[in-house]
Amino acid sequence: MATPLVAVEHRTEPQDERTALTKEAFQRDFFNNLFYILGKFPTLATKNDYYQALAFVVRDRMLQRWISTAAAYTKQGSRTVAYFSAEFLMGPHLGNNLVNLGIHDEVRKAVTELGLDFNELLLEEDEPGLGNGGLGRLAACFIESLATLQIPSLGYGIRYEFGIFHQEIVDGWQTERTDKWLRFGNPWEIPRPEWAVHVKLGGYTEPYRDEFYRHRVRWVPDRLVAAVPYDTPILGYHTNTANTLRLWKAEAPESFDFAVFNRGDYYGAVMQKVSSENLSKVLYPNDEQLQGKELRLSQQYFFVSASLQDMFRILKIQKIPVERFHEKFAAQLNDTHPAIAVAELMRLLIDENVVPWEQAWDITRRTFAYTNHTLLPEALECWPLPLFAKLLPRHLEIIFEINARFLDEVRIRFYGDEERIARMSLIDERGERYVRMAHLACVGSHAINGVAELHSELLKQDVLRDFYELWPTRFGNKTNGVTPRRWMALSNPRLTKLVSSHIGDEWITDLSQLRRLEPLAEDAGFRQQWLDVKRACKCDFAAVALKKTGITIDPDSLFDVQVKRIHEYKRQHLNILHVVALYHRLRSNPNVDITPRTFIFGGKAAPGYHIAKLIIKLITSVGDVVNRDPAVRDRLKVVFLPNFNVKNGQRIYPAADLSEQVSTAGKEASGTGNMKFSMNGALTIGTMDGANIEIREEVGAENFFLFGLTTPEVGALKASGYNPANYLDGELKEVVELIRSGFFSRGDAELFRPLIDGLVHHDPYLVFADFDSYSKAQQQVSAAYQDRDHWARMSILNSARSGKFSSDRTIREYCDDIWKAPAVPIRLLTQEDVKVGVMQ
Ligand code: F58
């Protein structure tokens, strides 16, 4: 018998031929899969075939865990977290599953021995980009941590056929291509058509008396859509737990609508099928114009209704009465996108399970908790009432009733305060009428949280102040975190090895242990190893940058990185103005001593967000000039890396020296990229915003480059009548004039006018007001980077003190304070167990 390659504790499970963890077994199964699943042999096999053959090797090894987990939860009727999110930005599965199974290195060896390039196979995976940015990625980190912490949980969302668009840069401009991630099939998912449910839409409601003469309401929809679940196993790190991500695909209820077909309207019938399938067709990019989009509200309702119906199905299997829904499930609303769940659960309880209103309301409130992710008022979801009434007539009635009862409570608490009633109402009646989804989420939840200390405070003082005054104890903070499995162990194997060789590997599941690196910051040998790792990661990234952009960058220059969605509040334009300032200094005095820097940008702009797209064009245009100007002598480089996504992120964070977190104070709810950078040893230049504040608190003010106005200062400046033109002097003026003159646009003085005029005349995010302070902080960065030894110390301390920002910590807090969901360890079942029916 072949011996297992490594003996890891969590692998004491019984093994059969499809789960054996030996190199020989991996190789044998790899070819079996190529023949029997993909129907190929090596001469004809593509790289993608090989990737899939490998993916199925790994999937086989996950299924035993998945089945054992499902069996244990079913048998024990475990309390379950249901994470409702319109986005799950998972990133590639293969590498992560290998790491979490503990077979990454062995499989790499097995594949390499077969003469294949392991890294190339990993890159073959089309990542499921089912999210826009931070919010979707947070959901992905959370479900991974839930599995690692062995908490029973289900992620519920939408299986978009087209995820976030693929960004290309053509002539310096962003262009969008559709993301066909399912083109070659998806080995990680299993469809479960047997658990499909119907979702109703449109139509009207009518009252009736049932057979017991009870007053009931019937919803007669004008459309039915079938929701088919596609399940993906989510493995915990070195545990037996494999939870489920359940994403819904929309289909026509039957392949043809026979009623229409019989009338001879064959095309009509087919069109109806097409229109049903539209519901899960495409992820909306975070555009400002989402508000009126009927399809978007339909998507939200579609996945929420399917998920809640699924939860009722689970209750039934486990023989738990519907009155105990909230004991079985803790449901988290990831922003307001799933907030319609409040009305839908009420409908399912009242209309379909005949639970009395008061009891149904009690169950609903005890079930839901709501996380807010934004302070931007324009991003708070509101749906026009007529649209809502047309699509969800029954829900609107329920919302009116919830509102009437809620406002009665407010009236009694705040006697005579009619303005407050208008402000708090679930319906905005100041002009055209809207349903306020954030209010629905607050009223229907027992817990409400922000995603960083400052954000949670601002929610209480500002955005949700009235609700805080009514229910102060419902409010809390849960500072975001990211999973160290993907963002360190998988993406930075060199650093992982170095760290583990000094402090062991428990830090991977207990990130606070990174603190044990602190004394090593004083060890010259360790500092050198640390710098060597960073340099190797920078070389790797330089190769990627060359391949993707044709630009050669120097791994010994300071890698200054800003990667995130492009948005004015995130202020990529502040960064590029500083680049222009440096360039201007160099041109004005060619012998000036500057620290060589490579500015790396990445991020997508919403397709309809013109100013964001113009910011990209400005970055690429400045790059075009700076990168080829001989006077610069390669001391400055500007790279815009196209199509920033999870896969690219995994290569960028390990290579960064400096992390740009420069949002206007009070605008970025938390940020999570800031955490990924710091863990990987980058220093931050940042404002007092979101989680930056907590990062600075942890790593120490001396290891962080702070600049800019604070939130109260921003407020005061705006209140006093901010005039950006007052800041337009000195270097900033010269920078603005240079751009305005057409220097970066081949003499076209019009191209950047909307951006520059917007800054000079309005500057809503205070770019000009913060420019000077930013520029000074950047000078400190340059000086600090010259002292390599000191920089290494600061870099080590950033990583050593990043323990707080593990999503394991965040999830523990949610579990303790909100979900009250204990861990359920899983014993692995053998196939024999399954046969003899241990599962019953
Ligand atoms: C982000 N929100 C916050 N929204 O901006 C960021 O500060 C925070 O760290 C992160 O959530 C996680 O809490 C965010 O990513 C979206 O992408 C929405 C998607 C749907 C349309 C509206 C924007």
PDB file of C-alpha atoms and ligand atoms in Angstrom, residues 87 131-136 138 284-287 290 296 334-335 337 371-374 379 381 451 480 565 569-570 667-674, ligand 1:
ATOM      1  CA  GLU A  87     -22.857  38.874  -4.190  1.00  0.00           C
ATOM      2  CA  GLY A 131     -19.524  40.361  -6.958  1.00  0.00           C
ATOM      3  CA  ASN A 132     -18.484  43.948  -7.493  1.00  0.00           C
ATOM      4  CA  GLY A 133     -15.886  44.488  -4.825  1.00  0.00           C
ATOM      5  CA  GLY A 134     -15.535  44.654  -1.057  1.00  0.00           C
ATOM      6  CA  LEU A 135     -19.052  43.608  -0.143  1.00  0.00           C
ATOM      7  CA  GLY A 136     -19.005  40.492  -2.303  1.00  0.00           C
ATOM      8  CA  LEU A 138     -16.401  39.968   2.387  1.00  0.00           C
ATOM      9  CA  TYR A 284     -25.337  44.575 -11.971  1.00  0.00           C
ATOM     10  CA  PRO A 285     -22.201  46.666 -11.693  1.00  0.00           C
ATOM     11  CA  ASN A 286     -22.484  49.135  -8.805  1.00  0.00           C
ATOM     12  CA  ASP A 287     -23.923  51.923 -10.833  1.00  0.00           C
ATOM     13  CA  LEU A 290     -29.790  51.018 -10.149  1.00  0.00           C
ATOM     14  CA  ARG A 296     -32.636  44.295 -10.162  1.00  0.00           C
ATOM     15  CA  ASN A 334     -25.561  41.588   3.688  1.00  0.00           C
ATOM     16  CA  ASP A 335     -26.617  45.188   3.079  1.00  0.00           C
ATOM     17  CA  HIS A 337     -30.081  43.981  -1.253  1.00  0.00           C
ATOM     18  CA  THR A 371     -25.195  44.798   8.162  1.00  0.00           C
ATOM     19  CA  ASN A 372     -24.843  48.224   6.599  1.00  0.00           C
ATOM     20  CA  HIS A 373     -21.894  48.770   4.245  1.00  0.00           C
ATOM     21  CA  THR A 374     -22.156  52.373   3.156  1.00  0.00           C
ATOM     22  CA  ALA A 379     -26.170  54.450  -2.197  1.00  0.00           C
ATOM     23  CA  GLU A 381     -31.578  51.654  -1.747  1.00  0.00           C
ATOM     24  CA  VAL A 451     -18.261  47.251   9.460  1.00  0.00           C
ATOM     25  CA  ASN A 480     -14.456  43.490   8.907  1.00  0.00           C
ATOM     26  CA  ARG A 565     -13.076  49.967  -7.471  1.00  0.00           C
ATOM     27  CA  TYR A 569     -14.625  59.040  -2.849  1.00  0.00           C
ATOM     28  CA  LYS A 570     -11.729  56.560  -2.985  1.00  0.00           C
ATOM     29  CA  LYS A 667     -16.734  57.869   3.311  1.00  0.00           C
ATOM     30  CA  GLU A 668     -15.170  54.392   3.233  1.00  0.00           C
ATOM     31  CA  ALA A 669     -17.212  52.160   5.510  1.00  0.00           C
ATOM     32  CA  SER A 670     -14.284  49.880   6.274  1.00  0.00           C
ATOM     33  CA  GLY A 671     -12.132  48.759   3.376  1.00  0.00           C
ATOM     34  CA  THR A 672     -10.721  45.252   3.360  1.00  0.00           C
ATOM     35  CA  GLY A 673      -7.901  45.625   0.839  1.00  0.00           C
ATOM     36  CA  ASN A 674      -6.167  47.730   3.508  1.00  0.00           C
TER      37      ASN A 674
HETATM   38  C1  F58 B   1     -18.081  47.970   0.576  1.00  0.00           C
HETATM   39  N1  F58 B   1     -19.292  48.164  -0.171  1.00  0.00           N
HETATM   40  C2  F58 B   1     -17.627  49.228   1.292  1.00  0.00           C
HETATM   41  N2  F58 B   1     -20.636  47.770  -2.013  1.00  0.00           N
HETATM   42  O1  F58 B   1     -17.511  50.301   0.375  1.00  0.00           O
HETATM   43  C3  F58 B   1     -16.282  48.938   1.942  1.00  0.00           C
HETATM   44  O2  F58 B   1     -15.871  50.052   2.688  1.00  0.00           O
HETATM   45  C4  F58 B   1     -16.415  47.743   2.859  1.00  0.00           C
HETATM   46  O3  F58 B   1     -15.162  47.350   3.338  1.00  0.00           O
HETATM   47  C5  F58 B   1     -17.033  46.563   2.113  1.00  0.00           C
HETATM   48  O4  F58 B   1     -18.266  46.931   1.527  1.00  0.00           O
HETATM   49  C6  F58 B   1     -17.287  45.377   3.018  1.00  0.00           C
HETATM   50  O5  F58 B   1     -17.983  45.766   4.152  1.00  0.00           O
HETATM   51  C7  F58 B   1     -19.444  47.568  -1.381  1.00  0.00           C
HETATM   52  O6  F58 B   1     -18.567  46.878  -1.861  1.00  0.00           O
HETATM   53  C8  F58 B   1     -20.969  47.340  -3.258  1.00  0.00           C
HETATM   54  O7  F58 B   1     -20.155  46.865  -4.029  1.00  0.00           O
HETATM   55  C9  F58 B   1     -22.418  47.458  -3.645  1.00  0.00           C
HETATM   56  C10 F58 B   1     -22.800  46.339  -4.586  1.00  0.00           C
HETATM   57  C11 F58 B   1     -24.239  46.482  -5.067  1.00  0.00           C
HETATM   58  C12 F58 B   1     -24.509  47.821  -5.659  1.00  0.00           C
HETATM   59  C13 F58 B   1     -24.107  48.953  -4.735  1.00  0.00           C
HETATM   60  C14 F58 B   1     -22.653  48.816  -4.242  1.00  0.00           C
END
